[in-house]
Coordinates of C-alpha atoms in Angstrom, one line a residue:
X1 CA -9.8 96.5 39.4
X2 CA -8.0 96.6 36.6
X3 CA -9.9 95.7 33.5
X4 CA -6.6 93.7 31.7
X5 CA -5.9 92.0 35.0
X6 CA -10.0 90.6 34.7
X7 CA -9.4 89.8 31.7
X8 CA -6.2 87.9 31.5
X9 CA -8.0 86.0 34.9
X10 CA -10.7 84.9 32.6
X11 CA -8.4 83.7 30.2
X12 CA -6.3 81.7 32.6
X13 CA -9.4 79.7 33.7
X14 CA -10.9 78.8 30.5
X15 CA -8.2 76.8 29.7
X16 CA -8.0 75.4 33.1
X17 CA -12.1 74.4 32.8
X18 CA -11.4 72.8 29.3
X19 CA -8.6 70.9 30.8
X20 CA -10.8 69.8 33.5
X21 CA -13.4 69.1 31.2
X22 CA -11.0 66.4 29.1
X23 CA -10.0 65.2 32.1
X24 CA -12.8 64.2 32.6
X25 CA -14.2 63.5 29.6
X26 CA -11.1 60.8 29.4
X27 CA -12.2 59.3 33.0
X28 CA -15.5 58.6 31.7
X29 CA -13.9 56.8 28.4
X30 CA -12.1 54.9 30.3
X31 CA -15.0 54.3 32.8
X32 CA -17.4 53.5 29.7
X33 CA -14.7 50.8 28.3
X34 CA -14.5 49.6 31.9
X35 CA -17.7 48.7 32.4
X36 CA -18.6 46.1 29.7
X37 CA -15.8 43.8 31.4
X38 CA -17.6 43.8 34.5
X39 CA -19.8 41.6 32.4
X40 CA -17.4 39.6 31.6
X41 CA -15.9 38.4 35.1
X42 CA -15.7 34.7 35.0
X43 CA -14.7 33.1 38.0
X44 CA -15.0 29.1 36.0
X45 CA -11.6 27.6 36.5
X46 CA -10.8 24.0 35.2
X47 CA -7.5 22.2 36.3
X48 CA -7.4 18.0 33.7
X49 CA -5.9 15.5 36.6
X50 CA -5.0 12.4 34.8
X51 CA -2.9 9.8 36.2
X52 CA -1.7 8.7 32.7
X53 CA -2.1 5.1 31.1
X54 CA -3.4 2.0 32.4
X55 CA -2.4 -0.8 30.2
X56 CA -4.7 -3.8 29.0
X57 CA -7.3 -5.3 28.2
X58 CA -4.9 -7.8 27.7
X59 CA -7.4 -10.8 26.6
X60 CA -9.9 -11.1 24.2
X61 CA -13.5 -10.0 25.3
X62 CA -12.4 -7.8 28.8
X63 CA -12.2 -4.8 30.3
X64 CA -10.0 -2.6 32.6
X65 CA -11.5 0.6 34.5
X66 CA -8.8 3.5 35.5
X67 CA -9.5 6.7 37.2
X68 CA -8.7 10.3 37.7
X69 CA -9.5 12.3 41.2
X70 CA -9.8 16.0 41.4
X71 CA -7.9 16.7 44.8
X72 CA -9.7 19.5 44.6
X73 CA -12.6 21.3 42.8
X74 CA -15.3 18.7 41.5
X75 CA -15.9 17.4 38.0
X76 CA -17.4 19.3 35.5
X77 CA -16.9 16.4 33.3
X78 CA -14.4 14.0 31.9
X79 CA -12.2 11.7 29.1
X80 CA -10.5 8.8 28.1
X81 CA -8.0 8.2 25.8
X82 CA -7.2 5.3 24.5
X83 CA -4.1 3.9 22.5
X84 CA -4.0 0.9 20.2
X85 CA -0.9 -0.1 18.8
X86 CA -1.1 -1.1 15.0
X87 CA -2.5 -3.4 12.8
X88 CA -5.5 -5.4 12.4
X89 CA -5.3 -6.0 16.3
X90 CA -5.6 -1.9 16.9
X91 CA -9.5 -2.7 15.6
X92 CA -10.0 -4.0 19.3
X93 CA -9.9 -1.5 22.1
X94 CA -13.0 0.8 22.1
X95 CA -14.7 2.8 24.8
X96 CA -17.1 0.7 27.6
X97 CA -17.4 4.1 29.6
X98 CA -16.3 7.5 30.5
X99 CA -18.5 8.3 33.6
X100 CA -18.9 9.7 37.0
X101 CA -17.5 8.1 40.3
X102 CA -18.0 8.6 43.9
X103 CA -14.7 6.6 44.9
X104 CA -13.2 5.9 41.3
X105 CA -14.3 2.5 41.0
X106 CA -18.0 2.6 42.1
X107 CA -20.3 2.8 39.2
X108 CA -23.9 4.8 38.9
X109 CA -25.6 1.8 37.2
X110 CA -28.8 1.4 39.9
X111 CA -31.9 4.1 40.0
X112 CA -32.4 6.9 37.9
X113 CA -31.8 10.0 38.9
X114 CA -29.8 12.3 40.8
X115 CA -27.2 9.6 42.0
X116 CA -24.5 11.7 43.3
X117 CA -23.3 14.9 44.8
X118 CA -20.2 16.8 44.9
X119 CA -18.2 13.7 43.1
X120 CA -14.1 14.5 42.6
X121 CA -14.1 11.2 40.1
X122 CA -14.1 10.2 36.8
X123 CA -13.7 6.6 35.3
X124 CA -12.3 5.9 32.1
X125 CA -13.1 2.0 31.0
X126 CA -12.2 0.5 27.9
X127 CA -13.1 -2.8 26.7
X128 CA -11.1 -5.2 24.0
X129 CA -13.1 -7.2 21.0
X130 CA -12.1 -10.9 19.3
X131 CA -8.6 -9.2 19.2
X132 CA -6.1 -7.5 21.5
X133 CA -2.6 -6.1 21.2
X134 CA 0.3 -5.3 22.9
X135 CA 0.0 -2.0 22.6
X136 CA -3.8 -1.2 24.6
X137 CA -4.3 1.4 27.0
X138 CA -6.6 3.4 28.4
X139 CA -6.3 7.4 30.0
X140 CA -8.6 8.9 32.3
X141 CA -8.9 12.9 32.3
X142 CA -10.7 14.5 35.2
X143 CA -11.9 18.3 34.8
X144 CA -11.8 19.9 38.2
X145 CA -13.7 22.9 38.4
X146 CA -13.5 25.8 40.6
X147 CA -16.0 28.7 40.5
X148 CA -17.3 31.1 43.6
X149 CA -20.9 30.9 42.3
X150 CA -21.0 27.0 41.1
X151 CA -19.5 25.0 44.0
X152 CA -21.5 22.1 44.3
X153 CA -22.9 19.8 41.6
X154 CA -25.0 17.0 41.3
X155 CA -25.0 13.7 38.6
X156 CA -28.3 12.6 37.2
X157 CA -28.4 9.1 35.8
X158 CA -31.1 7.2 33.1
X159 CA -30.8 4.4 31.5
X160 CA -31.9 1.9 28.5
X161 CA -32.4 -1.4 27.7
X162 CA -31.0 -0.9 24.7
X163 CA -29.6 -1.6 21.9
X164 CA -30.9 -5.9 21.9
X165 CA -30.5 -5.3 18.1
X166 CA -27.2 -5.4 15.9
X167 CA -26.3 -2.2 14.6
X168 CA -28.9 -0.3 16.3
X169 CA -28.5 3.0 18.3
X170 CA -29.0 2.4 22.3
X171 CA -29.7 6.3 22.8
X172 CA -30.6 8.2 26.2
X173 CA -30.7 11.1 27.8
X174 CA -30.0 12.0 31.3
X175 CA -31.4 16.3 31.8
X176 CA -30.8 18.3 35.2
X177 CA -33.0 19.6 37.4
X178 CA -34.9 22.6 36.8
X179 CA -32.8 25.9 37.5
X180 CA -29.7 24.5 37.3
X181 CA -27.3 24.4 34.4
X182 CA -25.7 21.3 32.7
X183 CA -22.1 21.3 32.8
X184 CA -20.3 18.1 31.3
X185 CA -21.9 14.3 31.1
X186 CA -20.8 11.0 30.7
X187 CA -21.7 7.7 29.0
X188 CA -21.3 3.7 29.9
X189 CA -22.4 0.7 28.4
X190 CA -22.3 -2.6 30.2
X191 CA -22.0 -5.6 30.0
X192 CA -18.7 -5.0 28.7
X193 CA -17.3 -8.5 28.5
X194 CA -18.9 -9.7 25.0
X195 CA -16.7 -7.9 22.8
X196 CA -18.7 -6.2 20.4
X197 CA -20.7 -3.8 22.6
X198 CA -19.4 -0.4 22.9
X199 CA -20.1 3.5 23.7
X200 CA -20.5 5.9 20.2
X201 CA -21.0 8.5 21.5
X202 CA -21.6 11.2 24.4
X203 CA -22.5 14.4 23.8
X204 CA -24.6 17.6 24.8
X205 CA -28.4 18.3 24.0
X206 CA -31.6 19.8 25.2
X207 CA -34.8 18.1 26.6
X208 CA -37.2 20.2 24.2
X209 CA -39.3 19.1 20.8
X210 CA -36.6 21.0 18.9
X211 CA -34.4 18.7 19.5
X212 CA -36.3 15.7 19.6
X213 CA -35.8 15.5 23.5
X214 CA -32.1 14.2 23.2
X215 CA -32.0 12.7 19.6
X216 CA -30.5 15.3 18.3
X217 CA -27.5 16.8 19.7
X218 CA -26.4 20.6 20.9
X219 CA -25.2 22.8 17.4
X220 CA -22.4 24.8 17.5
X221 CA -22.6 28.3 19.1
X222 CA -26.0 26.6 20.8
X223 CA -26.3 28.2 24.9
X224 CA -27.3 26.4 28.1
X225 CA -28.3 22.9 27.2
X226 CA -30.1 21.1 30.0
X227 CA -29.3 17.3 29.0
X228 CA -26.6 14.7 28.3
X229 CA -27.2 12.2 25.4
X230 CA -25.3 8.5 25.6
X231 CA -25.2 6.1 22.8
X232 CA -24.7 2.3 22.7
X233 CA -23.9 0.3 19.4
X234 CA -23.3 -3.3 19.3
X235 CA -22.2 -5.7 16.1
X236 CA -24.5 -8.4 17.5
X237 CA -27.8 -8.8 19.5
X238 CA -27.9 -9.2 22.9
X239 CA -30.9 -8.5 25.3
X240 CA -28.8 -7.7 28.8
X241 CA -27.2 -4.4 26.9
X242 CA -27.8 -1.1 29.1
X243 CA -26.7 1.9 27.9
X244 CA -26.1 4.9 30.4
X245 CA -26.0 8.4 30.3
X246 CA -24.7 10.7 32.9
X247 CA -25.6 14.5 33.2
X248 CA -23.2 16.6 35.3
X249 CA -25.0 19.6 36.6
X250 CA -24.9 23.0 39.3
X251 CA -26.4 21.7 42.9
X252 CA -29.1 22.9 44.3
X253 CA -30.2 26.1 45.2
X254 CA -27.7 28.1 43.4
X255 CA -28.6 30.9 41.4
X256 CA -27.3 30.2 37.9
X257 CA -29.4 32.8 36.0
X258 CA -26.5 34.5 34.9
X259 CA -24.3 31.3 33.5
X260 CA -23.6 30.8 30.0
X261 CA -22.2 27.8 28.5
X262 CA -21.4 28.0 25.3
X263 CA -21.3 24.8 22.9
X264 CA -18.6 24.6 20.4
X265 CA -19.4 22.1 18.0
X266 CA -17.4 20.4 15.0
X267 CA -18.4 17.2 12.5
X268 CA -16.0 15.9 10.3
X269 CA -16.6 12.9 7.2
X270 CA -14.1 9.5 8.3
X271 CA -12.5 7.8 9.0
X272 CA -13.4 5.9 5.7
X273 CA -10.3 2.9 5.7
X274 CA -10.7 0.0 7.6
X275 CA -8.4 -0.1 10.7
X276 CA -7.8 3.6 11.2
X277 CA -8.5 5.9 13.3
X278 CA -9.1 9.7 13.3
X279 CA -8.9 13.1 15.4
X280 CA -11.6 16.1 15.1
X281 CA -11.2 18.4 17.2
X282 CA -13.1 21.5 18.7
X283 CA -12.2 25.1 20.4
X284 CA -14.1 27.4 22.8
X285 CA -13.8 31.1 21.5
X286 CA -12.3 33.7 23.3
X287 CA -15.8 35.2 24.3
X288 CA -17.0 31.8 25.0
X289 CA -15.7 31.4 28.6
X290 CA -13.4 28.6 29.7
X291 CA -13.3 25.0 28.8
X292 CA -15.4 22.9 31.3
X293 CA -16.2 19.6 29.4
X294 CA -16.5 18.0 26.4
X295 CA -18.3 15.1 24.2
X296 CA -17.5 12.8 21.3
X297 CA -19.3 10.8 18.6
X298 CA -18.9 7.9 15.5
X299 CA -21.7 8.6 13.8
X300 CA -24.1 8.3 10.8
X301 CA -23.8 12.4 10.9
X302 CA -25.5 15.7 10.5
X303 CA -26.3 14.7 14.4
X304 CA -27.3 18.2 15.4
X305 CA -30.0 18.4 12.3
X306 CA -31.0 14.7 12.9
X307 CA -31.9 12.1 15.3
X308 CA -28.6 10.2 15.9
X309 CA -28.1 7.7 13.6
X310 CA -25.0 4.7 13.8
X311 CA -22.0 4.8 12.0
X312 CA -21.2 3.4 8.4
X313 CA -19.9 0.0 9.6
X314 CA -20.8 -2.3 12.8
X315 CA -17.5 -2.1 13.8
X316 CA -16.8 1.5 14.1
X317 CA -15.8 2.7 17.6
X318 CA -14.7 5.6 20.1
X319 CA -11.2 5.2 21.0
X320 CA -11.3 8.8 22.7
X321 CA -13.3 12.3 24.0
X322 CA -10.6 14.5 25.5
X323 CA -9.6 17.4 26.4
X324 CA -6.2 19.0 24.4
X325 CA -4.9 22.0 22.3
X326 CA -5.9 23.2 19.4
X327 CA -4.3 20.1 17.6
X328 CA -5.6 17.6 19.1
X329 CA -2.4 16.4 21.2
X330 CA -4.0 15.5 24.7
X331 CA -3.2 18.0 27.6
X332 CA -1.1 16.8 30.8
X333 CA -1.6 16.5 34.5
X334 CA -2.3 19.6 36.1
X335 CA -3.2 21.3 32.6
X336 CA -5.2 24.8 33.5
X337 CA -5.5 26.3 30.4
X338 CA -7.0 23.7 28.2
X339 CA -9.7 24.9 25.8
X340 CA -10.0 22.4 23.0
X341 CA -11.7 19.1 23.2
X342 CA -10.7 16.2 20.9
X343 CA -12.8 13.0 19.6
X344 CA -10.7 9.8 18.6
X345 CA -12.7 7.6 16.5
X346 CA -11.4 4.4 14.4
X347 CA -13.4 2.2 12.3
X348 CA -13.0 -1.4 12.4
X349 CA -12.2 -4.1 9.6
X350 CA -14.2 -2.4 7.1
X351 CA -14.4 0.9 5.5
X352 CA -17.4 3.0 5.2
X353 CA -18.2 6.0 3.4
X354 CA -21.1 7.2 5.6
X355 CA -19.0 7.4 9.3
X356 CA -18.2 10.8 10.3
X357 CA -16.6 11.9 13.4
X358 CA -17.9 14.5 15.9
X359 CA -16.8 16.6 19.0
X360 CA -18.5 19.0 21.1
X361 CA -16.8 21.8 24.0
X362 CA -18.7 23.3 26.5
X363 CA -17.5 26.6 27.4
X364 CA -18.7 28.3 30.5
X365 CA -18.8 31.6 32.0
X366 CA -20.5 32.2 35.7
X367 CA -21.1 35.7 35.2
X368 CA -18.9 36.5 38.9

């Protein structure tokens, strides 16, 4: 053989093997940036169904109840929204309930517990004070989630005798079943004819000494809470006052060791004027998964350092805990890419310096 013909053969494959090699080399790059999504995948989808607004109360010391049905999926969770038309008559509408339903009108208000499985509906109920106006209404907002790992879920209800005291907090906590995770709650008050009874708040928390077993609520960038925490506040005393709490959770049997849900937390001083009301709004992060629920508060705050404690004045309220975009503008029916959630809070007559305003997102990813 030819010694130049063996060696210009040698030198034709080396640059063949060190194009092979980057060829490769660049597969396993890819391969290597590939392979962190995996652990990503999220297969949590959320569609809001809300049938827009009901109007009313219409007289003094009432309620009206509306609804929203998933047609498909189950809820995750829930909101209301309510509007209030202007002047000192806009001090009257406030929040009775945002809850769970098996039919939409049906309320979970017997046994504690797990009280329902699969449910597809969410009640929005609003109540009116000594005044009403023209201008009262109330939204409901379903959240309809899909997910090939989570699809069934279960509601667990408690309950309190509480608050019989003016300007007291009525606070309980409703926490899912072991190995399951929570995914949205609700909260009611009843009876909701006496005017000056009212839901605060309903937010996230954990059943564990850290955070005083419910008292204190999930913090921002907190993961996997177990419980829902639901607070009543009344101007007057009144020993019939129940306050409800409602934890939405996975069903039974389902292997959730590899969901996350991510809380998104924000607290914000006000509304401070008498007769006016104020947004604060929350966002999941991009990392964080997709928006499944959310919760809102009037509050003393500091609520995720501290037990809960009750707003400035008597009279403060929840006029809304929805879900919207990143301003705080609620979303539409048939909304599937909603990842803030918003709190509407309003004080009443009075101003207060102490009332601050609070709003929680859950974020979750299933891990499929």
């Amino acid at each position: 053989m030819n010694p130049r013909s063996t060696v210009k053969q040698a030198t034709d494959i080396e640059p063949r093997r060190r194009l092979a090699a980057g060829t490769a080399l660049a597969i396993g790059a890819l391969l290597v940036l590939a392979v962190p999504g995996a652990a990503y995948a999220n297969s949590v989808g959320v569609t809001v169904r809300t049938p827009g607004a009901t109007s009313g109360p219409t007289t003094i010391d009432s309620s009206i109840s509306t609804n929203a049905h998933c047609t498909s999926g189950l809820v995750s969770g829930g909101g209301i929204d309510q509007a209030n038309g202007t002047g000192t008559g806009s001090n009257g509408n406030h929040v009775l309930g945002t809850e769970p339903s098996s039919d939409g009108s049906t309320e979970y208000t017997g046994t504690t517990g797990v009280v329902g499985t699969d449910v597809a509906y969410w009640i929005a109920k609003g109540g009116s004070g000594g005044q009403v106006n023209s201008g009262f209404s109330t939204t409901p907002y379903a959240m309809c989630l899909t997910s090939t790992l989570i699809n069934h879920t279960q509601v667990v209800m408690n309950k309190v005798n509480a608050p019989t005291s003016a300007t007291t907090v009525g606070l309980v906590t409703a926490t899912c079943p072991a190995n399951t995770v929570l995914l949205g709650g609700g909260a009611l008050v009843t009876p909701g004819n006496t005017g000056n009874f009212k839901a605060i708040a309903s937010f996230p928390s954990f059943n564990n000494s850290a955070h005083d077993f419910g008292k204190k609520a999930a913090a921002d960038g907190e993961t996997n809470p177990d419980s829902w925490t639901a607070v009543g506040w009344d101007n007057s005393s009144n020993s019939s006052n129940e306050t409800y709490a409602y934890a939405i959770c996975s069903g039974t049997g389902i292997n959730v060791s590899g969901v996350t849900v991510k809380v998104r937390f924000s607290e914000a001083t006000g509304p401070n004027t008498g007769s006016t009301g104020q947004n604060t709004t929350v966002t999941c992060g991009s990392g964080d998964g997709n928006l499944v629920s959310g919760g809102a508060a009037v509050s003393g705050g500091s609520v995720t350092t501290t037990d809960f404690t009750g707003p400035g004045s008597a009279g403060d309220h929840l006029n809304g805990s929805f879900p919207s975009d990143s301003s705080g503008n609620p979303v539409s029916n048939g909304t599937t890419t909603a990842a803030s959630w918003t709190a509407f809070t309003h004080t009443g007559g009075m101003g207060s310096t102490t009332t601050h305003s609070d709003a929680w997102a859950l974020c979750a990813n299933d891990g499929v």
